Structure formats: structure tokens, C-alpha cells
Coordinates of C-alpha atoms in Angstrom, one line a residue:
M1 CA 111.7 -90.1 -6.6
K2 CA 108.0 -90.9 -7.1
K3 CA 107.4 -90.2 -3.4
I4 CA 109.1 -86.8 -3.7
C5 CA 106.9 -85.8 -6.6
L6 CA 103.7 -86.9 -4.9
L7 CA 104.7 -84.9 -1.8
L8 CA 105.2 -81.7 -3.9
A9 CA 101.8 -82.1 -5.6
L10 CA 100.0 -82.4 -2.3
L11 CA 101.8 -79.2 -1.0
M12 CA 100.5 -77.3 -4.0
L13 CA 96.9 -78.3 -3.6
I14 CA 96.5 -77.3 0.1
P15 CA 96.5 -73.4 -0.5
A16 CA 94.1 -73.7 -3.5
A17 CA 91.6 -75.6 -1.4
A18 CA 92.0 -73.2 1.5
C19 CA 91.4 -70.2 -0.9
N20 CA 88.3 -71.8 -2.3
K21 CA 87.0 -72.4 1.2
I22 CA 87.5 -68.7 2.1
E23 CA 85.8 -67.4 -1.1
D24 CA 82.8 -69.7 -0.5
D25 CA 82.5 -68.5 3.1
E26 CA 82.7 -64.8 2.1
S27 CA 80.0 -65.3 -0.6
S28 CA 77.7 -67.0 1.9
A29 CA 78.3 -64.3 4.4
D30 CA 77.4 -61.6 1.8
V31 CA 74.1 -63.3 1.0
I32 CA 73.2 -63.7 4.7
S33 CA 74.1 -60.1 5.4
Q34 CA 71.9 -58.7 2.5
A35 CA 69.0 -60.8 3.6
E36 CA 69.2 -59.6 7.1
I37 CA 69.3 -55.9 6.0
I38 CA 66.3 -56.4 3.7
S39 CA 64.4 -58.2 6.4
S40 CA 65.2 -55.6 9.1
E41 CA 64.1 -52.7 6.8
A42 CA 60.9 -54.3 5.4
T43 CA 59.5 -56.2 8.4
A44 CA 59.0 -55.8 12.1
E45 CA 59.7 -58.5 14.7
P46 CA 57.3 -61.5 14.6
S47 CA 55.5 -60.4 17.7
E48 CA 54.8 -56.9 16.2
I49 CA 53.6 -58.3 12.9
E50 CA 51.2 -60.7 14.6
S51 CA 49.9 -57.8 16.8
Q52 CA 49.3 -55.6 13.7
A53 CA 47.6 -58.4 11.9
V54 CA 45.1 -58.9 14.7
S55 CA 44.4 -55.3 15.9
E56 CA 45.4 -52.8 13.2
P57 CA 45.4 -54.3 9.7
E58 CA 47.1 -52.2 7.1
P59 CA 44.5 -50.2 5.1
E60 CA 44.4 -50.9 1.4
S61 CA 45.7 -48.3 -1.0
S62 CA 43.1 -45.5 -1.5
E63 CA 44.7 -44.0 -4.6
E64 CA 41.9 -45.2 -7.0
E65 CA 39.2 -44.3 -4.6
S66 CA 40.5 -40.8 -4.0
S67 CA 40.8 -40.2 -7.8
E68 CA 37.1 -41.0 -8.3
E69 CA 34.5 -38.2 -8.1
P70 CA 32.1 -38.5 -5.1
L71 CA 28.6 -39.6 -6.0
K72 CA 26.3 -36.7 -6.6
E73 CA 23.3 -36.5 -4.3
P74 CA 20.0 -36.2 -6.3
V75 CA 17.8 -33.2 -5.7
T76 CA 14.6 -34.1 -4.1
M77 CA 11.4 -32.4 -3.0
P78 CA 11.8 -31.0 0.6
E79 CA 9.7 -32.2 3.5
I80 CA 6.4 -30.3 3.5
E81 CA 5.2 -29.2 6.9
N82 CA 1.8 -27.7 6.0
Y83 CA -0.5 -29.3 3.5
V84 CA -3.3 -27.2 2.2
A85 CA -6.9 -28.4 1.9
M86 CA -7.8 -28.7 -1.8
T87 CA -10.5 -30.0 -4.0
V88 CA -9.8 -32.0 -7.1
K89 CA -12.2 -32.3 -10.0
K90 CA -11.6 -34.4 -13.1
T91 CA -13.1 -34.4 -16.5
S92 CA -12.3 -36.5 -19.5
G93 CA -9.6 -34.1 -20.6
A94 CA -8.6 -32.1 -17.6
V95 CA -8.0 -32.1 -13.8
F96 CA -8.7 -28.9 -11.8
Y97 CA -7.0 -28.3 -8.4
T98 CA -8.5 -25.6 -6.2
A99 CA -7.4 -24.3 -2.8
A100 CA -10.3 -22.2 -1.5
D101 CA -7.8 -20.6 0.9
S102 CA -4.0 -20.9 0.7
Q103 CA -0.7 -20.1 2.4
E104 CA -1.3 -16.6 1.1
E105 CA -4.3 -16.0 3.4
G106 CA -7.4 -14.8 1.7
H107 CA -6.4 -16.0 -1.7
K108 CA -7.9 -18.8 -3.7
I109 CA -5.6 -20.7 -6.1
E110 CA -6.8 -22.6 -9.2
I111 CA -4.5 -24.8 -11.3
S112 CA -5.3 -27.1 -14.1
M113 CA -3.7 -30.1 -15.9
V114 CA -4.7 -30.9 -19.4
K115 CA -4.6 -34.2 -21.3
T116 CA -2.8 -33.9 -24.6
S117 CA -4.1 -35.6 -27.8
W118 CA -1.2 -38.1 -27.5
G119 CA -2.1 -39.1 -24.0
T120 CA 0.3 -37.3 -21.6
W121 CA -1.0 -34.9 -18.9
N122 CA 0.7 -31.4 -18.7
L123 CA 0.2 -28.4 -16.5
G124 CA -2.3 -25.8 -17.7
Y125 CA -3.4 -22.5 -16.2
F126 CA -2.6 -20.9 -12.9
K127 CA -5.0 -18.4 -11.4
A128 CA -5.0 -16.4 -8.1
T129 CA -8.1 -14.8 -6.6
D130 CA -8.2 -12.1 -3.9
T131 CA -11.5 -13.4 -2.4
A132 CA -12.3 -10.2 -0.4
A133 CA -11.8 -8.0 -3.5
K134 CA -13.3 -10.7 -5.8
K135 CA -10.4 -10.1 -8.2
T136 CA -8.9 -13.0 -10.2
V137 CA -5.5 -12.6 -11.8
T138 CA -4.3 -15.1 -14.4
M139 CA -0.6 -15.8 -13.8
N140 CA -0.4 -18.5 -16.5
P141 CA -3.0 -18.8 -19.3
G142 CA -2.0 -22.4 -20.2
G143 CA -1.6 -23.8 -23.6
T144 CA 2.2 -23.9 -23.6
D145 CA 4.9 -25.8 -21.8
W146 CA 5.8 -25.6 -18.1
E147 CA 7.6 -29.0 -17.6
Y148 CA 10.3 -29.4 -20.3
V149 CA 11.0 -29.4 -24.0
Y150 CA 14.1 -31.1 -25.6
R151 CA 15.7 -30.6 -29.0
V152 CA 17.0 -34.1 -29.5
G153 CA 17.7 -36.8 -32.1
E154 CA 19.1 -40.2 -32.6
T155 CA 21.9 -38.7 -34.7
P156 CA 23.4 -35.3 -34.7
G157 CA 21.8 -34.6 -38.0
N158 CA 18.2 -35.4 -37.0
I159 CA 17.4 -33.2 -34.0
T160 CA 13.9 -31.9 -33.4
F161 CA 11.6 -30.8 -30.5
C162 CA 10.4 -33.7 -28.3
G163 CA 8.4 -33.9 -25.1
G164 CA 6.1 -31.6 -23.2
N165 CA 3.6 -29.9 -25.6
H166 CA 5.7 -31.0 -28.7
N167 CA 4.5 -34.6 -28.8
N168 CA 7.0 -37.4 -29.3
E169 CA 6.2 -38.6 -25.8
K170 CA 3.8 -41.3 -24.6
L171 CA 2.0 -41.9 -21.4
I172 CA 2.8 -45.1 -19.5
D173 CA 0.5 -44.4 -16.5
I174 CA -0.6 -41.6 -14.1
T175 CA -1.8 -41.8 -10.5
F176 CA -3.1 -39.2 -8.1
Y177 CA -2.6 -39.2 -4.3
D178 CA -3.5 -37.2 -1.2
A179 CA -0.1 -35.7 -0.6
K180 CA -0.4 -35.8 3.2
S181 CA -1.7 -39.3 3.7
G182 CA -0.2 -40.9 0.6
E183 CA -3.5 -42.6 -0.2
E184 CA -4.5 -42.9 -3.8
L185 CA -7.3 -40.6 -4.9
Q186 CA -10.2 -42.4 -6.7
L187 CA -11.1 -39.7 -9.2
Q188 CA -14.5 -39.9 -11.0
D189 CA -15.3 -37.7 -13.9
Y190 CA -17.1 -34.5 -12.8
A191 CA -17.1 -35.4 -9.1
E192 CA -15.2 -33.4 -6.6
T193 CA -12.6 -35.1 -4.2
S194 CA -11.0 -33.6 -1.2
A195 CA -7.3 -33.8 -0.4
N196 CA -4.5 -32.3 1.7
G197 CA -2.3 -31.3 -1.1
V198 CA -2.2 -33.4 -4.3
K199 CA 0.7 -35.6 -5.5
I200 CA 0.7 -36.8 -9.1
V201 CA 3.1 -39.5 -10.4
E202 CA 3.2 -39.7 -14.1
H203 CA 5.4 -42.1 -16.0
T204 CA 6.2 -41.4 -19.7
Q205 CA 8.7 -42.2 -22.4
I206 CA 10.1 -39.6 -24.7
Y207 CA 11.0 -41.0 -28.1
F208 CA 12.8 -39.8 -31.3
A209 CA 10.8 -37.8 -33.7
N210 CA 7.7 -39.6 -35.0
Q211 CA 9.2 -43.0 -33.9
P212 CA 7.2 -44.2 -30.9
D213 CA 8.9 -47.5 -31.1
K214 CA 12.3 -45.8 -30.4
P215 CA 12.1 -44.3 -26.9
F216 CA 15.4 -42.9 -25.6
V217 CA 14.5 -42.0 -22.0
N218 CA 12.1 -43.1 -19.3
V219 CA 10.7 -40.2 -17.3
T220 CA 9.0 -40.2 -13.9
R221 CA 7.3 -36.9 -13.2
N222 CA 6.5 -36.3 -9.5
Y223 CA 4.2 -33.3 -9.1
L224 CA 3.1 -31.7 -5.8
I225 CA 0.3 -29.1 -6.0
N226 CA -0.1 -27.6 -2.6
G227 CA -1.9 -24.2 -2.4
V228 CA 0.3 -21.5 -3.9
D229 CA 3.1 -24.0 -4.7
V230 CA 3.6 -26.2 -7.7
W231 CA 6.6 -28.6 -7.4
L232 CA 7.9 -30.8 -10.2
E233 CA 10.6 -33.4 -9.6
C234 CA 11.7 -35.4 -12.7
D235 CA 13.8 -38.5 -12.9
Y236 CA 15.2 -39.4 -16.3
D237 CA 16.8 -42.8 -17.1
F238 CA 18.3 -42.9 -20.6
I239 CA 17.8 -46.2 -22.5
H240 CA 19.4 -45.0 -25.7
D241 CA 22.2 -42.7 -26.8
A242 CA 20.8 -39.3 -27.8
Y243 CA 22.1 -36.0 -29.2
F244 CA 20.8 -32.6 -27.9
N245 CA 20.8 -29.0 -29.0
L246 CA 19.4 -26.0 -27.0
S247 CA 16.7 -27.4 -24.6
Y248 CA 14.5 -26.3 -21.7
T249 CA 14.3 -27.9 -18.3
G250 CA 11.6 -25.6 -16.9
M251 CA 9.4 -22.7 -18.3
F252 CA 6.5 -20.4 -17.4
C253 CA 4.2 -18.5 -19.7
I254 CA 2.7 -15.3 -18.2
P255 CA 0.3 -12.6 -19.6
K256 CA 2.1 -9.4 -20.3
I257 CA -0.3 -7.3 -18.3
N258 CA 0.5 -9.5 -15.2
G259 CA 4.1 -10.3 -16.2
N260 CA 5.9 -7.7 -18.2
H261 CA 8.6 -7.4 -15.5
I262 CA 11.2 -10.1 -14.6
I263 CA 13.8 -9.9 -11.8
Y264 CA 16.7 -12.3 -12.3
N265 CA 18.3 -13.5 -9.0
N266 CA 21.8 -14.4 -10.3
I267 CA 23.9 -16.9 -8.6
D268 CA 26.6 -14.3 -7.9
G269 CA 24.2 -12.5 -5.6
T270 CA 23.3 -9.7 -8.1
T271 CA 19.9 -9.0 -9.5
R272 CA 18.8 -7.7 -12.9
T273 CA 15.4 -6.4 -14.0
F274 CA 14.1 -6.6 -17.6
V275 CA 10.8 -5.1 -18.8
T276 CA 8.7 -5.6 -21.9
A277 CA 5.7 -3.7 -23.1
T278 CA 2.3 -4.8 -21.9
K279 CA 1.1 -5.1 -25.5
G280 CA 3.0 -6.0 -28.6
T281 CA 6.6 -7.0 -29.1
K282 CA 9.8 -5.0 -29.4
S283 CA 10.4 -6.2 -33.0
G284 CA 6.7 -6.0 -33.9
T285 CA 6.8 -9.7 -34.8
N286 CA 5.1 -12.5 -32.9
Y287 CA 7.3 -15.5 -32.0
G288 CA 10.4 -13.7 -33.3
G289 CA 13.8 -13.2 -31.9
D290 CA 13.0 -10.9 -29.0
F291 CA 15.0 -12.8 -26.3
D292 CA 16.6 -11.4 -23.1
N293 CA 19.3 -14.1 -22.9
G294 CA 22.4 -14.7 -20.8
N295 CA 21.2 -14.4 -17.2
P296 CA 22.9 -16.9 -14.7
A297 CA 19.8 -17.0 -12.5
A298 CA 18.5 -20.0 -10.7
S299 CA 15.4 -18.1 -9.6
V300 CA 13.3 -15.2 -10.9
E301 CA 10.3 -13.1 -9.9
M302 CA 7.7 -12.0 -12.5
Y303 CA 4.9 -9.4 -12.2
G304 CA 3.0 -6.9 -14.3
D305 CA 2.1 -3.3 -14.5
N306 CA -1.6 -4.1 -14.0
N307 CA -1.3 -6.0 -10.8
P308 CA 2.2 -5.5 -9.5
D309 CA 1.6 -7.1 -6.2
F310 CA 0.5 -10.4 -7.7
R311 CA 3.8 -12.2 -8.3
I312 CA 5.3 -15.6 -9.4
H313 CA 8.5 -17.0 -8.1
A314 CA 10.1 -19.7 -10.3
E315 CA 13.3 -21.6 -9.2
I316 CA 15.4 -24.5 -10.3
Y317 CA 17.4 -26.5 -7.6
D318 CA 20.3 -28.0 -9.5
V319 CA 22.0 -25.7 -11.9
E320 CA 24.5 -28.3 -12.9
V321 CA 21.9 -30.8 -14.2
M322 CA 19.3 -28.3 -15.3
A323 CA 21.4 -25.5 -16.7
D324 CA 24.9 -26.9 -17.3
N325 CA 26.2 -24.4 -14.7
F326 CA 25.1 -21.7 -17.0
A327 CA 27.8 -22.6 -19.6
S328 CA 25.7 -21.6 -22.6
K329 CA 25.2 -18.0 -23.8
E330 CA 21.4 -18.4 -23.4
K331 CA 21.3 -19.4 -19.7
T332 CA 18.0 -18.2 -18.1
F333 CA 16.0 -16.0 -20.5
F334 CA 12.7 -14.2 -21.0
W335 CA 11.0 -14.3 -24.4
D336 CA 9.0 -11.3 -25.6
M337 CA 6.9 -14.0 -27.2
N338 CA 3.9 -12.4 -28.8
T339 CA 1.4 -9.5 -28.5
D340 CA 0.0 -10.7 -25.2
Q341 CA 2.4 -13.1 -23.5
N342 CA 6.0 -13.4 -22.3
K343 CA 7.7 -16.7 -21.4
L344 CA 10.5 -17.7 -19.0
Y345 CA 13.0 -20.4 -19.9
F346 CA 15.7 -22.2 -17.9
S347 CA 17.9 -23.6 -20.6
K348 CA 20.3 -26.6 -21.0
F349 CA 22.8 -27.3 -23.8
D350 CA 23.2 -25.0 -26.8
N351 CA 23.2 -25.0 -30.6
T352 CA 27.0 -24.8 -31.1
K353 CA 27.1 -28.6 -31.5
A354 CA 25.2 -31.8 -30.9
H355 CA 25.6 -32.7 -27.2
H356 CA 26.0 -36.5 -26.7
V357 CA 24.1 -38.1 -23.8
E358 CA 25.0 -41.8 -23.3
N359 CA 22.7 -44.7 -22.7
G360 CA 22.6 -45.3 -18.9
T361 CA 22.8 -41.7 -17.9
H362 CA 20.5 -40.5 -15.1
W363 CA 19.2 -37.0 -14.4
D364 CA 17.3 -35.6 -11.4
T365 CA 15.6 -32.2 -11.8
L366 CA 13.5 -30.1 -9.4
I367 CA 11.6 -26.9 -10.1
R368 CA 9.1 -24.9 -8.1
W369 CA 6.6 -22.2 -9.2
S370 CA 4.9 -20.2 -6.4
F371 CA 2.4 -17.4 -6.2
Y372 CA 2.8 -14.7 -3.6
R373 CA 1.4 -11.3 -2.9
E374 CA 3.9 -8.5 -2.5
K375 CA 3.1 -6.5 0.6

């Protein structure tokens, strides 16, 4: 009886063992099959992989690179082909640059730089002389800014004029060079020196109002005075956060008799002319609100009723940096400034809010002022 029972038990175990064996085999086959599918979809044969690794490596994803804006190329002074013979004469408080003849044949050009009471050197007057006719025309009388002026503060509630002829700027150093040879000019007071064009490199710091121990930007001014042309390239490196209102990245003052007309060369290809009186202001008030605002012009021509063929061309070379792409309502404008003078402004920022510029920001600006004789 015991033998019969043992035989029955063995017969019952054989199918169960066989079933378990089949299930295990199917599960293993499923795993192998999935691995083979994944492998065949995701990889090539070993020989292909090795070949790609040696000869054509897979490029890294460029999604991050493509989302970044390309680096902006700074504006720089162009290559000068013809340097004009000039004389340079320095005094204790001024430097005078004279081209006895210039690119405008038969015309002498005289330009000055003046030392401010706080130590910086700024552009002064600009005169053009027809040597045959012995007629000198003052295109800029000096005494007011060409380079720049910024309304700026350490906080939005403490903004005032800084830089240029508005003080709050200190000289670090200034050096004069022969523009063609690159050799430094050794200027002695009241002695004349010859040069082929003159390059001036002036380093300054602009600081918050009446706080010379709190500079917010290092400035390198690169001037080139070459006959009829005055170039100014400025490099700004911010070392402190700052807040700006309406500011000016280039200007030009002109006597009304020689500059009561302005032609705006707008960036859309159109032109517009504005005219003031040759004496007095429209409102009857000096330094009032007589502004011809809102002209999206990167360059202008100025001339007067008295000598309409003596003209000044002024141009900025980066409207994004120097004029915020003409986003403000002021844009490029002409001020009917006082009884005897008008003044051109290329503007940046506006007074609708305090515009924040961060520490570490860099600006490059370039402007040119040129005399020419209209034929």
C-alpha cells in the first residue's frame, strides 16, 4: 500500500515541475528578446561604433549654445589711410591742434582741448579758415560739452549730472601720440610739435555726485584729430551698479549764424530739416524748453545762413549702445539753446524711470565730427 501511495505522489509532481520549467524558459526568452530589440534600435554593430568613435564623433548638443545671443562686436575707429600734417602747441591749460592745410584743400583747421578745473581734458573750439579768402568761421565756440554727459546716481532717488563739463569725473592720465607712427609726443609748454594726425588717450573715472571716492565707471577716451575730422572712441567699464535718467553720448554746440539749420539723416532713409532764428530763441528764454526732439537720426548736417557752405557732419556708429535704438521720445535733438547758440544731442535713456546698469557692464561708443565745404 505504501508503495502505491508513493507512486501516485511522484506522478502528480512531474507535470508541476514541467510547467515551472516552461514558465521559466518563457520569462527568460522574453527578457532576451526585449534586450535584443533595445540593443538593435539604440546601437549599431560594434565595427560601426568603433568607426564612428575614431572618425566622426557625435557632436555635443548645441541647444544651450544656440539659445545664447552672439557676442556683439565693439565699434572701433576705422583704418585711416591719409594722415594730415599738424602742429600741436600746449599751454598749462590748453592744447591747440592746427592743420595748415587739410583734406578740404585750401582750408586751415584749428581745434582746441581745454583742461578743466578738476583735471580732465575736454574738447574746446573748432574753427575752419578759407586761407585764400582769409575767412575764419567758428563751427564750435567751445565752453560746453562734446564728449558725453550722464544723469546718474548710486540710487534711483539721487540722480544728477556727471562727467564731461559737469565735474564728478577725475583724470587718471593722458598721453599724446603721433597718430601715424604711434610715437608719444613730448609736449613742452608753449613749444610747437609736429605730427601726422594726433591721437590722444585719456583715462578717467566718473563718480557719483560729489563723491570722488565712489567711482562707478572707468573710461578710456581715444581721440583722433586728423585735419577736418575729430573721432572719439570711448570704452566704459562699470565697477559699480548705477541708475540713469536721460543722458547724452555725443553733442555739438554751434553758433546760430553758422548753424541755425540742421538736417537729420534718419535711419529709415528719410531726412528732415529744422531751422531756428539766427538770433534769439523761439520762446524768448535762454536755456528754456525749445527742443526739436524725436529724430531717429544717427547722423546730421549743420550749417548757417551766414556761411551756408561751411558745414559740420556729426555721426554716431552704434545706435544700440549710444541711443538705445532710438527707443526714447527724445532721440536725436537740437536745442534752441540761447540767443547766439544751438546745440546737438545724441541721447540715451529717458526720464520715465531710473535705468539700472549693472556692475561689470561694458560699453563701446564711437562718434565723429567733420568739417566740409559744400560745393
